[in-house]
XYZ file of C-alpha atoms in Angstrom:
599
model
C 39.355 -10.946 38.295
C 39.746 -8.146 36.410
C 41.383 -5.455 35.267
C 41.053 -2.208 37.413
C 42.441 -4.536 40.272
C 45.007 -5.697 38.653
C 46.036 -2.017 38.771
C 45.324 -1.063 41.692
C 47.185 -4.073 42.781
C 50.561 -2.744 40.540
C 49.773 1.259 41.848
C 49.948 -0.611 45.874
C 53.133 -1.524 45.730
C 54.566 1.074 45.847
C 53.752 2.093 48.912
C 56.429 -0.750 49.837
C 59.207 1.073 48.441
C 58.203 4.775 49.415
C 58.283 2.939 53.117
C 61.165 1.401 53.073
C 63.256 4.825 51.490
C 60.964 6.469 54.566
C 62.801 3.624 57.009
C 66.528 4.133 55.035
C 66.038 8.410 56.047
C 65.390 6.831 59.814
C 67.529 4.679 60.585
C 70.772 5.493 58.861
C 70.926 1.286 57.009
C 72.664 1.075 52.986
C 71.293 -2.166 52.861
C 67.315 -0.360 53.070
C 67.869 2.476 49.940
C 69.087 -0.894 48.339
C 65.609 -2.837 49.163
C 63.788 -0.049 48.403
C 65.578 0.067 45.205
C 64.554 -3.701 44.212
C 61.403 -3.381 45.295
C 60.510 0.033 43.234
C 61.988 -2.307 40.076
C 59.226 -5.054 40.716
C 57.134 -2.732 41.385
C 57.983 -1.093 37.569
C 57.550 -4.666 36.503
C 53.608 -4.859 37.801
C 52.844 -1.533 36.499
C 54.534 -1.776 33.050
C 52.365 -5.722 32.649
C 49.466 -3.721 33.772
C 49.593 -0.685 31.744
C 51.503 -1.772 29.295
C 51.039 -5.480 28.128
C 47.711 -5.678 30.178
C 48.174 -8.954 30.741
C 48.595 -8.664 35.389
C 45.187 -10.662 35.752
C 45.901 -13.547 33.980
C 49.690 -13.136 35.496
C 47.897 -13.426 38.885
C 47.343 -17.277 38.621
C 48.889 -20.028 38.684
C 51.836 -20.740 37.739
C 52.634 -17.253 37.407
C 51.004 -15.950 40.582
C 53.359 -18.378 42.504
C 56.842 -16.333 40.718
C 54.859 -12.556 42.336
C 54.314 -14.070 45.364
C 58.009 -15.151 45.431
C 59.662 -11.866 45.291
C 57.659 -9.936 47.374
C 58.429 -12.556 50.373
C 62.070 -12.066 49.381
C 61.648 -8.639 49.786
C 60.141 -9.035 52.865
C 62.270 -11.872 54.120
C 65.739 -9.444 53.127
C 63.991 -6.507 54.949
C 63.675 -8.562 58.064
C 67.053 -10.391 57.835
C 69.623 -8.321 56.596
C 69.578 -4.797 58.305
C 69.662 -4.603 62.537
C 66.942 -3.912 63.726
C 67.577 -2.222 67.635
C 65.477 -3.869 70.064
C 62.087 -2.183 70.346
C 61.995 -1.547 66.740
C 60.206 -4.941 64.851
C 59.104 -4.177 61.070
C 56.188 -6.590 61.397
C 53.538 -4.176 60.196
C 55.516 -3.516 56.608
C 53.083 -6.973 55.732
C 49.993 -4.687 56.742
C 50.663 -2.792 53.606
C 51.219 -5.834 51.432
C 49.020 -8.507 52.196
C 45.762 -6.752 51.494
C 47.012 -5.895 47.736
C 46.542 -10.082 46.967
C 43.387 -9.845 49.151
C 41.712 -7.472 47.507
C 42.685 -8.671 43.899
C 43.237 -13.029 45.010
C 39.980 -12.743 47.668
C 39.921 -14.249 50.769
C 41.444 -18.473 49.966
C 44.028 -17.520 48.363
C 44.985 -14.667 50.665
C 45.336 -16.957 53.917
C 48.069 -19.094 52.046
C 49.664 -16.499 51.546
C 49.426 -15.172 55.172
C 50.459 -18.089 57.185
C 53.581 -17.561 54.575
C 53.960 -13.902 56.347
C 53.590 -15.225 59.768
C 56.432 -17.803 58.919
C 58.358 -14.362 57.377
C 57.631 -13.171 61.183
C 58.873 -15.714 62.950
C 62.195 -16.061 60.831
C 62.087 -12.226 62.180
C 62.243 -13.131 65.327
C 64.956 -16.343 65.133
C 67.708 -14.237 62.978
C 66.730 -10.663 65.185
C 66.715 -12.361 68.245
C 63.162 -11.333 69.389
C 60.843 -13.102 71.227
C 57.986 -14.013 68.526
C 55.022 -14.428 71.109
C 55.835 -10.875 72.205
C 52.440 -8.231 72.178
C 53.882 -6.199 69.561
C 54.068 -8.977 67.255
C 50.672 -10.857 68.292
C 49.243 -7.814 67.781
C 50.711 -7.400 63.724
C 49.894 -10.958 63.404
C 45.739 -10.480 64.527
C 46.014 -7.474 62.601
C 47.069 -9.071 59.432
C 44.430 -11.454 60.113
C 41.127 -9.257 60.037
C 42.086 -7.119 57.602
C 42.376 -9.398 55.328
C 39.083 -11.266 56.430
C 37.609 -8.284 56.329
C 39.424 -6.862 52.519
C 39.071 -10.500 51.054
C 35.251 -10.760 52.145
C 34.649 -7.990 50.623
C 36.583 -8.143 47.928
C 34.537 -11.986 46.929
C 31.233 -10.652 47.099
C 31.927 -8.147 45.117
C 33.752 -10.543 42.377
C 30.382 -12.589 42.693
C 28.906 -9.723 41.863
C 30.589 -8.876 39.182
C 31.250 -11.894 37.602
C 28.637 -15.148 38.169
C 24.993 -14.959 37.342
C 22.749 -13.874 40.408
C 20.238 -16.691 38.504
C 21.850 -20.214 37.451
C 25.663 -19.349 40.049
C 27.748 -19.963 36.861
C 30.330 -17.316 35.342
C 29.043 -14.647 33.473
C 29.958 -12.799 30.331
C 32.665 -10.752 31.458
C 34.941 -14.500 33.907
C 34.039 -16.466 30.820
C 35.994 -13.619 28.548
C 38.519 -12.917 31.264
C 39.019 -16.573 30.958
C 38.945 -17.037 27.441
C 41.869 -13.881 26.810
C 43.766 -15.953 29.196
C 42.991 -19.046 27.037
C 44.940 -17.129 23.917
C 47.492 -15.725 25.333
C 48.596 -18.247 26.196
C 48.569 -19.686 22.712
C 48.228 -23.126 23.138
C 49.140 -25.788 20.539
C 46.413 -28.202 20.638
C 44.250 -25.011 19.995
C 40.816 -24.747 22.070
C 37.106 -24.212 21.105
C 34.340 -22.003 21.982
C 30.685 -23.530 21.677
C 27.846 -20.965 22.240
C 24.398 -21.926 23.110
C 21.061 -20.619 22.381
C 17.983 -22.198 23.876
C 15.537 -22.731 20.808
C 11.644 -21.021 21.755
C 12.806 -19.763 24.919
C 10.871 -16.753 24.897
C 7.847 -18.659 24.673
C 8.286 -19.866 27.546
C 8.087 -16.695 28.667
C 5.532 -15.334 27.561
C 3.383 -18.095 27.870
C 3.854 -19.891 31.510
C 5.703 -17.292 33.453
C 9.023 -15.883 34.501
C 9.089 -17.838 36.969
C 8.733 -21.280 34.931
C 11.292 -19.917 32.728
C 13.518 -19.001 34.988
C 13.707 -22.469 36.887
C 14.385 -24.013 33.392
C 17.404 -21.664 33.159
C 18.555 -23.426 36.866
C 17.492 -26.664 35.085
C 19.545 -26.522 31.870
C 22.149 -25.362 33.808
C 22.824 -27.975 36.343
C 22.556 -30.282 33.755
C 25.158 -28.467 31.794
C 27.463 -28.525 34.250
C 26.621 -32.018 35.887
C 27.032 -33.377 31.935
C 30.503 -31.823 31.216
C 34.153 -32.412 31.829
C 35.993 -30.848 34.562
C 38.158 -28.504 32.583
C 35.216 -27.400 30.405
C 34.273 -23.656 31.342
C 30.386 -23.072 31.705
C 29.436 -19.714 31.356
C 25.860 -18.041 31.177
C 26.356 -15.146 28.595
C 22.602 -13.737 29.274
C 19.095 -14.308 28.435
C 19.070 -17.795 27.646
C 22.541 -17.690 26.093
C 25.411 -20.181 27.830
C 29.103 -20.504 26.217
C 31.479 -22.887 26.957
C 35.070 -22.765 27.001
C 37.040 -26.377 25.551
C 40.507 -26.682 26.050
C 43.229 -28.313 24.699
C 41.050 -29.054 21.505
C 43.430 -31.578 19.295
C 40.573 -32.011 16.417
C 36.797 -31.494 15.673
C 35.833 -34.924 17.194
C 35.881 -34.045 20.821
C 33.914 -30.860 20.178
C 31.515 -32.930 18.333
C 31.560 -34.871 21.609
C 31.232 -32.183 23.900
C 27.880 -30.978 21.536
C 26.589 -34.764 21.245
C 26.834 -34.666 25.469
C 24.850 -31.391 25.541
C 21.829 -32.842 23.512
C 22.159 -35.888 25.341
C 21.543 -34.136 28.951
C 18.687 -31.872 27.520
C 17.065 -34.921 25.878
C 14.867 -35.366 28.545
C 12.235 -33.391 29.392
C 11.812 -30.907 32.481
C 9.275 -30.926 35.015
C 8.560 -27.719 36.191
C 5.823 -27.639 38.067
C 2.064 -28.994 36.385
C 4.122 -27.898 33.051
C 6.715 -30.730 31.107
C 8.719 -28.848 28.825
C 11.272 -30.172 26.271
C 14.228 -27.825 26.198
C 16.572 -28.051 22.404
C 19.637 -25.520 22.342
C 21.566 -24.092 18.965
C 25.260 -24.141 18.967
C 27.774 -22.242 17.316
C 31.019 -23.144 17.063
C 34.137 -21.182 16.779
C 37.853 -22.784 17.391
C 41.339 -21.271 17.666
C 43.203 -20.103 15.857
C 41.161 -20.836 12.785
C 38.186 -19.249 13.290
C 39.627 -16.332 15.286
C 42.790 -14.729 17.261
C 41.598 -12.786 19.896
C 38.463 -13.451 22.286
C 36.252 -10.581 20.747
C 36.798 -12.631 18.022
C 36.182 -15.900 19.338
C 33.072 -15.269 21.451
C 32.499 -12.594 17.895
C 32.234 -16.009 15.439
C 30.716 -18.398 17.646
C 27.876 -16.432 18.681
C 27.451 -15.921 14.521
C 27.608 -20.030 13.643
C 24.809 -20.195 16.659
C 22.784 -17.655 14.369
C 23.348 -20.735 11.477
C 22.011 -23.341 13.187
C 19.211 -21.461 13.946
C 18.640 -21.189 10.871
C 19.268 -24.777 10.172
C 16.229 -25.877 12.170
C 17.322 -25.472 15.180
C 18.938 -28.396 18.273
C 22.085 -29.211 15.595
C 25.378 -27.165 15.918
C 27.572 -25.600 13.086
C 31.109 -24.089 12.834
C 31.701 -20.502 11.683
C 31.821 -20.103 8.223
C 33.674 -16.881 6.791
C 31.010 -14.730 4.834
C 31.986 -14.419 1.464
C 32.377 -10.311 1.401
C 30.344 -11.052 -2.869
C 27.965 -8.245 -4.472
C 25.604 -10.364 -3.816
C 26.067 -11.150 -0.374
C 26.214 -7.595 0.134
C 23.026 -7.304 -1.362
C 21.594 -9.609 1.279
C 22.981 -8.052 3.640
C 20.936 -5.283 2.648
C 17.854 -7.004 2.177
C 17.914 -8.801 5.824
C 18.660 -5.374 6.904
C 15.362 -3.542 5.513
C 13.268 -6.595 5.811
C 13.561 -6.806 9.718
C 12.837 -2.555 9.599
C 10.344 -3.812 7.905
C 8.686 -5.733 10.187
C 9.273 -2.620 12.714
C 8.021 0.006 10.373
C 4.502 -2.130 9.463
C 5.663 -2.556 5.897
C 4.219 -5.570 5.192
C 0.904 -5.699 3.575
C -1.632 -8.824 2.713
C -3.429 -8.920 -0.613
C -6.954 -11.405 -1.196
C -7.109 -13.722 -4.131
C -10.892 -15.040 -4.279
C -11.424 -18.574 -4.129
C -15.114 -19.219 -5.826
C -17.374 -22.137 -4.934
C -18.147 -24.117 -8.396
C -21.593 -25.265 -8.413
C -22.776 -21.750 -6.666
C -20.652 -19.720 -7.838
C -20.173 -17.141 -5.654
C -16.886 -16.268 -3.188
C -16.529 -17.755 -0.130
C -12.615 -17.539 0.462
C -9.748 -15.632 0.233
C -6.869 -16.465 0.412
C -4.735 -13.581 2.613
C -0.980 -13.593 0.600
C 1.583 -11.009 1.882
C 3.610 -8.274 -0.462
C 5.909 -5.992 0.497
C 5.675 -2.041 -0.458
C 9.216 -0.858 0.510
C 9.104 2.954 0.520
C 11.707 3.348 -2.343
C 11.347 -0.172 -4.381
C 8.084 0.130 -4.276
C 5.742 -3.356 -3.507
C 8.528 -6.312 -3.232
C 6.641 -9.700 -4.661
C 6.700 -12.583 -1.594
C 9.242 -15.206 -3.461
C 12.315 -11.857 -2.868
C 11.446 -11.811 0.815
C 9.460 -14.898 2.075
C 13.165 -17.226 1.293
C 15.466 -14.624 3.656
C 12.532 -14.458 5.998
C 12.884 -18.711 6.566
C 16.560 -18.431 6.532
C 17.439 -16.255 8.581
C 14.634 -16.289 10.938
C 11.979 -13.897 10.879
C 9.294 -16.363 9.578
C 7.002 -16.700 12.415
C 7.195 -12.984 13.567
C 6.212 -12.161 9.522
C 3.816 -14.973 9.585
C 2.235 -14.391 13.033
C 2.039 -10.246 11.234
C -0.449 -11.227 8.093
C -1.935 -13.663 10.334
C -3.310 -11.110 12.766
C -4.359 -8.555 9.967
C -5.639 -11.134 7.683
C -8.389 -11.992 10.684
C -8.649 -8.096 11.475
C -9.513 -7.994 7.889
C -11.401 -10.160 7.251
C -13.666 -9.835 10.721
C -14.122 -5.835 9.219
C -15.628 -6.859 6.275
C -17.884 -9.769 8.242
C -18.578 -6.036 10.527
C -19.778 -4.512 7.013
C -21.854 -7.172 5.221
C -19.567 -9.895 3.658
C -21.713 -12.546 6.023
C -19.754 -16.240 5.906
C -16.567 -15.350 4.002
C -13.718 -17.065 5.525
C -10.158 -16.753 4.729
C -6.995 -19.097 4.524
C -3.329 -18.408 5.514
C -0.256 -19.709 4.521
C 1.738 -21.084 7.496
C 5.611 -22.275 6.037
C 7.434 -25.236 6.983
C 9.120 -23.689 9.940
C 6.304 -21.309 11.587
C 4.171 -25.305 11.708
C 7.033 -26.124 13.838
C 6.413 -23.436 16.644
C 5.593 -25.627 19.485
C 3.282 -22.710 20.734
C 1.646 -22.429 16.877
C -1.842 -23.116 18.784
C -1.394 -20.076 21.490
C -0.433 -17.839 18.559
C -3.528 -18.306 16.458
C -5.724 -18.104 19.586
C -4.339 -15.407 20.880
C -4.857 -13.483 17.251
C -8.272 -14.518 17.077
C -9.688 -13.767 20.565
C -8.159 -10.144 19.908
C -9.578 -9.810 16.356
C -13.046 -11.206 16.978
C -13.274 -13.656 14.208
C -14.554 -17.239 14.850
C -12.575 -20.015 14.349
C -14.715 -21.305 11.435
C -13.996 -18.503 9.437
C -9.665 -19.311 9.505
C -8.214 -21.742 7.326
C -4.523 -22.534 7.336
C -3.022 -24.071 4.846
C 0.867 -26.211 4.829
C 2.226 -27.671 2.549
C 2.040 -32.071 1.446
C 6.253 -32.149 2.391
C 5.658 -30.104 5.725
C 2.867 -32.129 6.799
C 4.344 -35.434 6.175
C 7.728 -34.423 8.556
C 7.475 -35.810 11.780
C 4.363 -37.224 11.546
C 3.278 -38.164 15.115
C 3.658 -34.552 16.275
C 1.927 -32.688 13.534
C -1.330 -35.000 14.242
C -0.925 -34.147 17.287
C -0.703 -30.834 16.524
C -3.543 -30.435 13.850
C -5.787 -31.945 16.063
C -4.776 -29.297 18.249
C -5.815 -27.029 15.839
C -8.790 -28.417 14.611
C -10.226 -28.444 18.782
C -9.626 -24.553 18.708
C -12.983 -25.577 15.372
C -9.613 -24.052 12.485
C -10.043 -25.183 9.603
C -6.968 -27.202 7.418
C -6.259 -27.617 4.292
C -2.562 -29.846 2.499
C -1.845 -26.744 -0.054
C 0.521 -27.608 -3.054
C -1.146 -31.586 -2.463
C 0.641 -34.139 -4.991
C 3.941 -32.304 -5.568
C 5.333 -34.214 -1.682
C 5.443 -37.391 -0.717
C 1.964 -37.873 1.533
C 1.818 -41.732 2.006
C -2.237 -43.010 1.817
C -1.987 -44.396 5.709
C -0.933 -40.675 7.133
C -2.782 -38.632 5.214
C -6.622 -40.563 6.704
C -5.023 -40.298 10.131
C -4.946 -35.814 9.651
C -7.436 -34.168 10.923
C -7.963 -31.843 7.651
C -10.901 -30.675 5.416
C -9.625 -29.699 2.193
C -6.850 -30.540 -0.346
C -5.362 -27.878 -2.579
C -4.469 -29.063 -6.239
C -1.331 -27.487 -7.544
C -1.329 -25.144 -10.143
C 0.987 -27.509 -12.633
C -1.373 -29.823 -12.870
C -4.643 -27.553 -13.475
C -2.036 -25.814 -16.299
C -1.923 -28.459 -18.167
C -5.341 -30.249 -17.576
C -5.943 -30.250 -21.174
C -3.473 -31.184 -22.857
C -1.294 -33.913 -21.178
C -3.537 -36.612 -20.339
C -1.369 -37.654 -17.483
C -2.410 -33.784 -15.957
C -5.750 -34.623 -16.233
C -5.411 -38.402 -14.513
C -3.881 -37.013 -11.725
C -6.420 -34.658 -11.247
C -8.959 -37.040 -11.383
C -7.904 -39.199 -8.858
C -7.225 -36.261 -6.363
C -10.773 -34.983 -6.789
C -11.739 -38.530 -5.657
C -9.567 -39.029 -2.541
C -10.667 -36.328 -1.827
C -14.230 -37.651 -2.139
C -13.124 -40.840 -0.826
C -12.554 -38.689 2.781
C -15.083 -37.210 2.592
C -12.348 -33.478 2.346
C -12.965 -30.613 0.521
C -10.758 -30.007 -2.979
C -9.788 -26.974 -4.467
C -8.054 -26.406 -7.419
C -4.722 -23.355 -7.476
C -4.009 -21.735 -10.531
C -7.000 -21.518 -12.580
C -6.338 -19.216 -15.437
C -8.886 -19.915 -18.512
C -12.068 -20.944 -18.546
C -11.926 -24.526 -20.494
C -9.623 -25.688 -16.725
C -12.592 -24.207 -14.936
C -15.886 -25.923 -16.595
C -13.405 -28.967 -17.098
C -12.994 -28.880 -13.043
C -16.728 -28.077 -12.723
C -18.120 -31.261 -14.830
C -15.473 -33.147 -12.776
C -17.300 -32.017 -9.378
C -14.079 -30.129 -7.901
C -15.175 -28.127 -4.825
C -13.445 -25.114 -5.748
C -11.906 -22.535 -7.806
C -8.868 -20.066 -7.184
C -7.225 -18.329 -9.650
C -6.689 -14.916 -12.724
C -9.141 -16.422 -13.799
C -11.379 -14.853 -11.272
C -9.141 -12.771 -10.017
C -5.765 -11.503 -8.840
C -4.524 -10.881 -5.729
C -5.574 -7.446 -4.501
C -5.024 -4.893 -1.783
C -8.414 -4.402 0.410
C -9.826 -1.782 -1.032
C -10.048 -3.461 -5.104
C -11.115 -6.401 -3.737
C -14.000 -4.299 -2.108
C -14.705 -3.160 -5.428
C -14.848 -6.979 -7.471
C -16.985 -8.325 -4.468
C -19.277 -5.524 -4.810
C -19.849 -6.130 -8.334
C -19.980 -10.304 -8.149
C -22.010 -9.935 -5.945
C -24.608 -7.408 -7.787
C -23.944 -8.801 -10.858
C -26.123 -11.783 -12.183
C -22.817 -14.289 -13.206
C -19.597 -14.289 -11.674
C -17.650 -12.107 -13.181
C -14.611 -13.540 -15.104
C -12.237 -10.378 -15.439
C -8.401 -9.797 -15.409
C -9.027 -7.075 -14.465
C -8.555 -7.433 -10.698
């Protein structure tokens, strides 16, 4: 039911008093004028609620609908009973002006009930006026009423289905949800209500990798599961795409809402079989409470959606309540930075710098680490520490990491074709990026598009990220290893890895954190830790790389203790591609490795 139809319902009522006034002119009965005036007053009430108050759509629902039907039927009854209708004059056709309005607004089922009352009104007319109910005139009018209601009502029902229901899941759509929420807010329930906004996690990857038919089947299955698991009084709708919403009425405390969220997670916990694919669907839920988080339908929908995005930032598959933003200067700067970062990804403002990694025995460049920088049009080069945490927080890190990986693979392939044979590249994966279910597929596609062989790509994951959900990570790493990609544990020694798990990881190398290298000469503990890591790596047949090497003394120490590779400012800072090419040419033509801070 929408406001446009409600306005038509109100304006359509003017026909009834107009007909009564014409009948008054022809019949010369004062009672018809009184009834016409009563009908006009009722019509003006409907118009006022439709145009000025704007809640007639809500009034045309039970229990208020019963009041409106009662007034209309009362006026019809008085028209049938009070005037003296002459023989041959039967006002049964008056209902033909009134009932189609109900059919258009309420659909066929509700109007058929009203139609039954109308037939009773015609029977009352026959009794009071002493007419034959089964006359041809009466039967034709009753038949006309029923046919008109069925035609108008069925058309109205079809239009409502198209306008207010989602064709894929058969759930109510955004328009109906907003209409129902507006009605609930208008009642101003003392117990309050809750709006839950749901978004399926990683749905885009399902569409991209398995096809839209599989995505549609997933949406239908999720809708069916939600519908079956929720209480009947919870209003469920599909808002579009992979987004759903729920209206929970009569909420007296947050425990009720928490239980609804638990029911949602529970119904999605089992895998979904779609043809040959086994899919695990998870969802992020945002919650807004009336009246605490908003007193209008627009505010509640907006704030619940905002809370959903916060749930996404917290790692997905959880629920979050709306929190009002703090409008501090730092917060405003953060909003501005977020907007600029989104534009940077769209406008390709990210640069990839390359820092060389040296083999300690041959002193040759064997690998470069790809490090992202942001070239802002007005602010210049922005270091990663100023925007990487923000990208992780707002859910852009996966897109950012994919851009860096694509640029790095393309650049390395170009250098290999130009004569830098055997040069590899290492790329850091953020913890959130490493959680991506379809990460192997993304990497495989990038390698295929760039033409670079997998063995020249090394992926660096932090020790702490590797130890989260160990079983899943082992499977992920094995899949990457089967592709031919190398795996390195970054910042080793700073996390909480278990040696029993470490030997199960299909990895190629360990990178010693720079915090241990900086104190390798002054602090015996740092030296002992570095030696232990080197011995551990050799025992597990892993390559070991020291990062943060800044002095010749550190480099010499690492060489003496058989550290395989070294990386740091002693050899070269992160450089743009053009500068690295110059650095590489100088170090391949010189007899000895150049240890310079100029690059």
